[in-house]
GROMACS .gro file of C-alpha atoms in nm:
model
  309
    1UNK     CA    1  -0.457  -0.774   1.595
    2UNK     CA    2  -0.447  -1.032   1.298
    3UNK     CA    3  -0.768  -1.235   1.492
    4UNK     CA    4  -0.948  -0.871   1.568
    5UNK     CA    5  -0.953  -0.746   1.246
    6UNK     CA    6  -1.070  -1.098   1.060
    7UNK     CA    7  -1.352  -1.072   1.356
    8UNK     CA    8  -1.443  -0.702   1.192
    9UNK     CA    9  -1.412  -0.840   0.859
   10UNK     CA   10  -1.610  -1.086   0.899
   11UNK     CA   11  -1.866  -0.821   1.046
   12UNK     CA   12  -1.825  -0.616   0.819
   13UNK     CA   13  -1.992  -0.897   0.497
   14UNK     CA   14  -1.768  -0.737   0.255
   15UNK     CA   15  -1.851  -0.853  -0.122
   16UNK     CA   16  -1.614  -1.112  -0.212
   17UNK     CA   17  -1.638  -1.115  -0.579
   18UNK     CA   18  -1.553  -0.720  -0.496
   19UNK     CA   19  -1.303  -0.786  -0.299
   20UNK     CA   20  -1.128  -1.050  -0.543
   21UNK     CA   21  -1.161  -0.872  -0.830
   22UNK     CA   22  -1.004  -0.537  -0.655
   23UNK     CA   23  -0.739  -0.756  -0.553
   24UNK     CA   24  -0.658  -0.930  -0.885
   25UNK     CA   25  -0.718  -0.594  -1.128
   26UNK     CA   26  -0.615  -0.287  -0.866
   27UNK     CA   27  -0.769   0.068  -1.019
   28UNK     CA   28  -0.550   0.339  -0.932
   29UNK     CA   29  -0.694   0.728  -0.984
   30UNK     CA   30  -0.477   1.062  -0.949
   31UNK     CA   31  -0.604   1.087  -0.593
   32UNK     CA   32  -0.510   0.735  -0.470
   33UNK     CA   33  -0.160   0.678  -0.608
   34UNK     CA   34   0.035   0.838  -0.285
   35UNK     CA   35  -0.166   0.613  -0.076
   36UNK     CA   36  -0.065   0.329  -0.331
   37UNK     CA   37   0.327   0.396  -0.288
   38UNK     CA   38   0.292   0.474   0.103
   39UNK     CA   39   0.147   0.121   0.097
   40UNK     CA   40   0.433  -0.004  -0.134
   41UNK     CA   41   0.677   0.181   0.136
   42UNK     CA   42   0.547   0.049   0.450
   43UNK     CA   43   0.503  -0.329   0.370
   44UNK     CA   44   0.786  -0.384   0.159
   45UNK     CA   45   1.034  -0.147   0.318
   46UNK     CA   46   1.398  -0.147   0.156
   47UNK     CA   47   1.569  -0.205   0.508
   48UNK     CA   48   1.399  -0.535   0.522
   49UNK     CA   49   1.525  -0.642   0.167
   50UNK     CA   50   1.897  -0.615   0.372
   51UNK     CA   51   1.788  -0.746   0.658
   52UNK     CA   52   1.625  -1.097   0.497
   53UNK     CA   53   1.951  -1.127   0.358
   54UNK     CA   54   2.176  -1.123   0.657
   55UNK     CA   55   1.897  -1.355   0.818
   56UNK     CA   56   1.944  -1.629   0.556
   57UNK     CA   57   2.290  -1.593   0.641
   58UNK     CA   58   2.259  -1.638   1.030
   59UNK     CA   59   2.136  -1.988   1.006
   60UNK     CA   60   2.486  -2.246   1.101
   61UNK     CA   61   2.498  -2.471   0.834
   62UNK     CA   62   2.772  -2.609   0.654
   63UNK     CA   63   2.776  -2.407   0.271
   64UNK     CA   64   3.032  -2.687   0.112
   65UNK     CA   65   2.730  -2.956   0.122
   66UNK     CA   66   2.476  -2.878  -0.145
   67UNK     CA   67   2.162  -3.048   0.071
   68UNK     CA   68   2.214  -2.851   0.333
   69UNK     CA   69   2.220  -2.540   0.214
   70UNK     CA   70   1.907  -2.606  -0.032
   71UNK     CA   71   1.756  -2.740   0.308
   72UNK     CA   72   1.802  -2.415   0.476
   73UNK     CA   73   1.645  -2.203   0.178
   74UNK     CA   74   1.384  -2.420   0.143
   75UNK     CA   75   1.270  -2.350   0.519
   76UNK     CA   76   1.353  -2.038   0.471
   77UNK     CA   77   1.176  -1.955   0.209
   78UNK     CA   78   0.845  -2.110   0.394
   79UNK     CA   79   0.899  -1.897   0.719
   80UNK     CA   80   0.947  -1.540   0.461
   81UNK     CA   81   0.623  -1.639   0.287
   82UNK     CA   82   0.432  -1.697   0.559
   83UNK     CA   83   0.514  -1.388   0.718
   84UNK     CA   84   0.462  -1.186   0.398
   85UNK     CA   85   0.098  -1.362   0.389
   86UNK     CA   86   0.008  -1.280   0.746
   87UNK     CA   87   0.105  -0.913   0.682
   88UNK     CA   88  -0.080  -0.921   0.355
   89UNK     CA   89  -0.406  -1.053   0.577
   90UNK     CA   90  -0.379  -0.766   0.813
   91UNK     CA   91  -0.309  -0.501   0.567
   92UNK     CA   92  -0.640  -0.640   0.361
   93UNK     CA   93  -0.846  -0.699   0.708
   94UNK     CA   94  -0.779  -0.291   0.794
   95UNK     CA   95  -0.809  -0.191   0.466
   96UNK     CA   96  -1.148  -0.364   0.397
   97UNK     CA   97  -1.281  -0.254   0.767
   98UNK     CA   98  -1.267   0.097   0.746
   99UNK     CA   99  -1.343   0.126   0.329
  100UNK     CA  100  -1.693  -0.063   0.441
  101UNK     CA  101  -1.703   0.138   0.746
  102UNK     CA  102  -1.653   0.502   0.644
  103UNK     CA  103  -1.611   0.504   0.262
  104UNK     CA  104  -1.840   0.789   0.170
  105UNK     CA  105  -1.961   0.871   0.509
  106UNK     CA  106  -1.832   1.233   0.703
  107UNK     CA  107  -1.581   1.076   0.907
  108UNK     CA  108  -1.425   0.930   0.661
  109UNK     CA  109  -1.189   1.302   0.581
  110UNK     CA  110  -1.151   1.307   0.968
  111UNK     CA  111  -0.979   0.968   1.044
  112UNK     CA  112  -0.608   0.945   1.139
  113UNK     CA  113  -0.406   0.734   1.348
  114UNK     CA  114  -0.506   0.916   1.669
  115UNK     CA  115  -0.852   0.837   1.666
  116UNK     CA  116  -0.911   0.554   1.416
  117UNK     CA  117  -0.957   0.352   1.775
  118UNK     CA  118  -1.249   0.575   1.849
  119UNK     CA  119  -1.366   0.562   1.559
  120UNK     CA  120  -1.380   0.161   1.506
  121UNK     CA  121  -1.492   0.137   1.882
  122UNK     CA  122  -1.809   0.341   1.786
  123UNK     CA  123  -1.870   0.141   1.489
  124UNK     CA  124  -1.803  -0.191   1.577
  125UNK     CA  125  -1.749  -0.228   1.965
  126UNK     CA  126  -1.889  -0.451   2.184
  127UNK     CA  127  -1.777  -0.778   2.282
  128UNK     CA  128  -1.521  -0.874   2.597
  129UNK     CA  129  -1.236  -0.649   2.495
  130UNK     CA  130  -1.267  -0.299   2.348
  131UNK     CA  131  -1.186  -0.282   1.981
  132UNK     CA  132  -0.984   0.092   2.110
  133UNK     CA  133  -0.773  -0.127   2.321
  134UNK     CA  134  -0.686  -0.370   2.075
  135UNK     CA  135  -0.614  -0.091   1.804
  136UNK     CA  136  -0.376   0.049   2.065
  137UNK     CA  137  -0.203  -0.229   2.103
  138UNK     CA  138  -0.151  -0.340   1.734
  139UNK     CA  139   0.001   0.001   1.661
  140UNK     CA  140   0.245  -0.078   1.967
  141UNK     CA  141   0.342  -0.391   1.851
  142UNK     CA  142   0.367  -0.233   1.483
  143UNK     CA  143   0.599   0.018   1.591
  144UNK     CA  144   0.760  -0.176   1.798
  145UNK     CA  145   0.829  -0.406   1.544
  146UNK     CA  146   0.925  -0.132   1.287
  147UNK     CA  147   1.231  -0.045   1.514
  148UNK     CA  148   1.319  -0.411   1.581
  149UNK     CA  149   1.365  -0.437   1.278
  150UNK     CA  150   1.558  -0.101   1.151
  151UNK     CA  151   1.765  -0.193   1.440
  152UNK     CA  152   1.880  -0.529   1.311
  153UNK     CA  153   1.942  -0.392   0.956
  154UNK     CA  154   2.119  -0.107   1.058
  155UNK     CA  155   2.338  -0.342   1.255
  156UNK     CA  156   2.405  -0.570   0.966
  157UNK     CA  157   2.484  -0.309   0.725
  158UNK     CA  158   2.704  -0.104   0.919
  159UNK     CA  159   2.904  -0.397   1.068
  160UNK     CA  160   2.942  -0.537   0.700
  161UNK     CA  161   3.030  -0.238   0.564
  162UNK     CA  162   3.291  -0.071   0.874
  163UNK     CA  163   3.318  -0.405   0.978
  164UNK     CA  164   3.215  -0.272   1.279
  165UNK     CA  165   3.248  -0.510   1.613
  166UNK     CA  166   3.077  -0.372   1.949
  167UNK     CA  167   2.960  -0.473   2.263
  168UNK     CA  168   2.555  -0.552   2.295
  169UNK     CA  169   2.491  -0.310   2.528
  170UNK     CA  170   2.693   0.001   2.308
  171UNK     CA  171   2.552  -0.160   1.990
  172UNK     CA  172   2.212  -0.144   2.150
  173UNK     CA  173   2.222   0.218   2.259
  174UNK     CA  174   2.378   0.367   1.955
  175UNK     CA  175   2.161   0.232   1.732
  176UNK     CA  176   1.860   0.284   1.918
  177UNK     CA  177   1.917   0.613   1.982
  178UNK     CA  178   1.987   0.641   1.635
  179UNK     CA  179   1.611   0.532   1.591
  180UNK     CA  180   1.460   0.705   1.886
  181UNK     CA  181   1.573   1.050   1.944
  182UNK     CA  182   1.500   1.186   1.535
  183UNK     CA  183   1.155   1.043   1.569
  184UNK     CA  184   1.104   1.255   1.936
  185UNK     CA  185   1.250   1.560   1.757
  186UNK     CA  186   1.017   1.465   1.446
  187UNK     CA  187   0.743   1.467   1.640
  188UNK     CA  188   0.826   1.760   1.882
  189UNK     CA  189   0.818   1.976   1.549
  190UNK     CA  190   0.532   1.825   1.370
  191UNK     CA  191   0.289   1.822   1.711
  192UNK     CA  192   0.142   2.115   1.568
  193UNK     CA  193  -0.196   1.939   1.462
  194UNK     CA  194  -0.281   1.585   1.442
  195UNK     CA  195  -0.357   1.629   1.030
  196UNK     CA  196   0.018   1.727   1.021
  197UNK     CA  197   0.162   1.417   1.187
  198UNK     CA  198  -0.071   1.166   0.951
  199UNK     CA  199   0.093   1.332   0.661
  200UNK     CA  200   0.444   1.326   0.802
  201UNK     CA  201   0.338   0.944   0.858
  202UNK     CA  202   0.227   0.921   0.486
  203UNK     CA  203   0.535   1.051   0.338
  204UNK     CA  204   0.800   0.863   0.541
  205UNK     CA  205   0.618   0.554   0.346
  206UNK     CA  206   0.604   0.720   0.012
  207UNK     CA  207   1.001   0.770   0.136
  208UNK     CA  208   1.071   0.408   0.184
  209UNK     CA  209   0.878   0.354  -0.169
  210UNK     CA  210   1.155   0.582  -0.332
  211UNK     CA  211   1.420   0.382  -0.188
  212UNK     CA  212   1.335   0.042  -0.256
  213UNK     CA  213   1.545   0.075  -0.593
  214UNK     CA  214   1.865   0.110  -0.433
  215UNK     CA  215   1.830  -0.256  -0.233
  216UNK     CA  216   1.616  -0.398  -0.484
  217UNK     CA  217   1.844  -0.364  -0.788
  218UNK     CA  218   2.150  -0.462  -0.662
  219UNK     CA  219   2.035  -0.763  -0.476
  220UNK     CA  220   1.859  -0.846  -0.804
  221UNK     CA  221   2.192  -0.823  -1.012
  222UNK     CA  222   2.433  -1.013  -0.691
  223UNK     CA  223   2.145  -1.326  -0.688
  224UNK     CA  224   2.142  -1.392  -1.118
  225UNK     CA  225   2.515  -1.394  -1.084
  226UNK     CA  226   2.677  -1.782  -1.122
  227UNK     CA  227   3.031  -1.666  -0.998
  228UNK     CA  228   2.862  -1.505  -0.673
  229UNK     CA  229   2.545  -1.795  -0.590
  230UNK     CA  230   2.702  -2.073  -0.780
  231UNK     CA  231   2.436  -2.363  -0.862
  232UNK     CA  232   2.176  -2.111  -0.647
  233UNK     CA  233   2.157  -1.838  -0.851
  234UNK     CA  234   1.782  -1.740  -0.965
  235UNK     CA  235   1.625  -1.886  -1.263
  236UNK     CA  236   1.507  -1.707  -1.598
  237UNK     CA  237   1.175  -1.674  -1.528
  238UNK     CA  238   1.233  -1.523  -1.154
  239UNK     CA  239   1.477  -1.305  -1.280
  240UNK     CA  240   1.195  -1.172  -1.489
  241UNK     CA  241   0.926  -1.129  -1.282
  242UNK     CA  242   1.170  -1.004  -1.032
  243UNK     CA  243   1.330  -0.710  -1.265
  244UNK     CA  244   0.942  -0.664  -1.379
  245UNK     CA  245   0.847  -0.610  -1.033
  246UNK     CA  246   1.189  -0.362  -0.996
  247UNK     CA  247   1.074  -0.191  -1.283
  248UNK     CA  248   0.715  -0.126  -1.204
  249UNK     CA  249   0.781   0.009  -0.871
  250UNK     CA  250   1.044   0.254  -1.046
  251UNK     CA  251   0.773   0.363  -1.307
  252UNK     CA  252   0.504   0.416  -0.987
  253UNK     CA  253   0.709   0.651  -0.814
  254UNK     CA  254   0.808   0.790  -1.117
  255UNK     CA  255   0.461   0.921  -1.195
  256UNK     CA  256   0.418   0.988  -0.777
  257UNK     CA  257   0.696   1.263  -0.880
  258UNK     CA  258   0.552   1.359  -1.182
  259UNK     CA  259   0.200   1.406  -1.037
  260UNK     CA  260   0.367   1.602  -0.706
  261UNK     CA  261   0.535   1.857  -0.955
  262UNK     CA  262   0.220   1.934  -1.141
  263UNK     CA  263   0.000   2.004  -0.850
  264UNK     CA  264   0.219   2.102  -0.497
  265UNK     CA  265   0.520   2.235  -0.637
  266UNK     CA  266   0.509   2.644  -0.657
  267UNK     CA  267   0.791   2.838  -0.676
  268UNK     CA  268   1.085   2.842  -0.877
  269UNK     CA  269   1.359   2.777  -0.602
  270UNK     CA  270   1.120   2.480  -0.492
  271UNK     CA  271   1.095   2.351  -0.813
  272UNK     CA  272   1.475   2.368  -0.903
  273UNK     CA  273   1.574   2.185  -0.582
  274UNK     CA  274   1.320   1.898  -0.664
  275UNK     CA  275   1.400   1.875  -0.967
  276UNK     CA  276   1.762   1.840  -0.870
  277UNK     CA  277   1.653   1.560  -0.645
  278UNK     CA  278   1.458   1.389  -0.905
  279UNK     CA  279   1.739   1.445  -1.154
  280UNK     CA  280   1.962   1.252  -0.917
  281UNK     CA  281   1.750   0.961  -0.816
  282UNK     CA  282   1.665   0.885  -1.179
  283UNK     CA  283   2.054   0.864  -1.274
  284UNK     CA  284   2.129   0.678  -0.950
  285UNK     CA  285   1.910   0.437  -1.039
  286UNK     CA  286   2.069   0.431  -1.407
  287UNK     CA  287   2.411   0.429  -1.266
  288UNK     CA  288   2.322   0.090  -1.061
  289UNK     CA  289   2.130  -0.097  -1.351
  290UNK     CA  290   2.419   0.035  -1.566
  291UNK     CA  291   2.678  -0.102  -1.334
  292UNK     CA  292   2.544  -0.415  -1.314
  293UNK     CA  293   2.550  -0.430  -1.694
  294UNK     CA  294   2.902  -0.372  -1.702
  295UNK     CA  295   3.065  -0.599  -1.471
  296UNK     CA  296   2.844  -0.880  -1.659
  297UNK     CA  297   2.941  -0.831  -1.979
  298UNK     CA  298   3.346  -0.791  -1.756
  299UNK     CA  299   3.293  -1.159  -1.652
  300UNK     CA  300   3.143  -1.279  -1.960
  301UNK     CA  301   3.464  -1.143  -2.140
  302UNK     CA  302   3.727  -1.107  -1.895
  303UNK     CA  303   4.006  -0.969  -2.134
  304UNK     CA  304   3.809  -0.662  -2.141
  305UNK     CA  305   3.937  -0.612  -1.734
  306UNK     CA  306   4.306  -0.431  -1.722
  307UNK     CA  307   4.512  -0.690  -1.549
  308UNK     CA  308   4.333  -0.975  -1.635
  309UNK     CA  309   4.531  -1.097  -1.943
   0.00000   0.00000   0.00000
């Protein structure tokens, strides 16, 4: 999919001063910013935040010898970046294709994930293999490995959490039917129109946006810690750009909220049970930064901890 859509791109002669400078200085409108956080949602996705975690920790190496364990971050971190740049590439290669392609034209209102295919084939086919085939299969293989990987960080959070210890074959069917059988119900009820289910599709990212927070911020506050990472814990300036990151996502789906109230919420029962909602993500969110305050300043000045004189 990656080699098919940098064959479209270049097709498509896309400005690259354009293209750089969109990059570099994003412009975001009223219109755009649900896009923005579905975008957010889907690439980053707060499951994966776990699930790089308990992958550093699969690698068997011995943690008492410094060198070994710097040697097994070091590859690590090589083999995260590089997949985090090949999904960047793809995500820019679709995204340029079909802005060159149909930005401004009448099928641009009308495209959705059942017939972008069609829609590329007509534009750009040609060659040996049908650009509808090898749409098809790049949204199999991303949904594919969108459940992979939910999969793997359920398991890793439930069996550190419950401590939970089952066979490969149970563990495999409970937590794939765990994946599996909402989505068929999802999209039993949804399979009204095709409109309805790229909506649906929309939100669940916008969704995953929300709850990036709750993995981010923690992890943030367990890696700047010296009595949890020892001689590995983050540096000044990555703790910085990291909470700056944190804090800018928080801020962009604070205004996605703000800018849903003012324009689809009608209704007073509708509004009180969003705002409820709202009301408790925003002190969830305080409650974790708060907490991670507190224990710091515990460990900085452990007399303040009952027990502990």
């Amino acid at each position: 999919m990656a080699l098919s859509f940098a064959w479209m791109f270049g097709e498509t002669k896309p400005s690259g001063s354009e293209l750089l400078i969109g990059i570099l200085v994003p412009k975001l409108s009223s219109k755009t910013i649900q896009q923005a956080v579905g975008v957010v949602g889907c690439i980053i996705m707060p499951h994966n935040v776990f699930l790089h975690s308990a992958l550093v920790q699969s690698r068997d190496i011995d943690n008492n010898k410094k060198g070994r364990v710097q040697e097994a971050l070091r590859y690590y971190s090589i083999e995260s970046t590089l997949a985090l740049v090949v999904s960047f590439m793809i995500n820019l290669f679709v995204t340029t294709v079909f802005a060159k392609g149909f930005y401004g034209t009448e099928q641009a209102n009308n495209i959705g994930l059942v017939n972008a295919g069609q829609y590329l084939q007509e534009k750009y086919g040609g060659g040996l293999f049908p650009i509808l085939y090898i749409w098809g299969i790049g949204l199999l293989a991303a949904g594919q490995s969108s459940t992979i990987t939910g999969t793997y960080a359920g398991q890793f959070i439930m069996g550190g959490f419950l401590n939970l210890r089952l066979k490969k074959w149970l563990r495999a069917l409970i937590t794939r039917s765990c994946a599996i059988v909402p989505t068929i119900i999802v999209a039993l009820v949804f399979d009204t129109s095709e409109d309805m289910l790229d909506v649906l599709n929309e939100w669940l990212n916008v969704l995953q946006s929300v709850q990036i927070p709750f993995a981010l911020i923690p992890l943030l506050y367990l890696v700047s810690q010296e009595h949890i990472m020892g001689t590995f814990k983050i540096g000044p300036v990555l703790k910085m750009v990291s909470w700056l990151v944190a804090v800018l996502v928080i801020l962009i789906n604070g205004y996605l909220l703000l800018e849903f109230f003012s324009s689809e919420v009608n209704g007073v029962l509708i509004a009180t049970v969003i705002g409820v909602f709202t009301a408790g993500y925003v002190a969830f969110i305080i409650y974790l930064v708060s907490r991670g305050i507190t224990f710091s300043s515990w460990r900085a000045h452990p007399k303040l901890v009952p027990g502990t004189e």
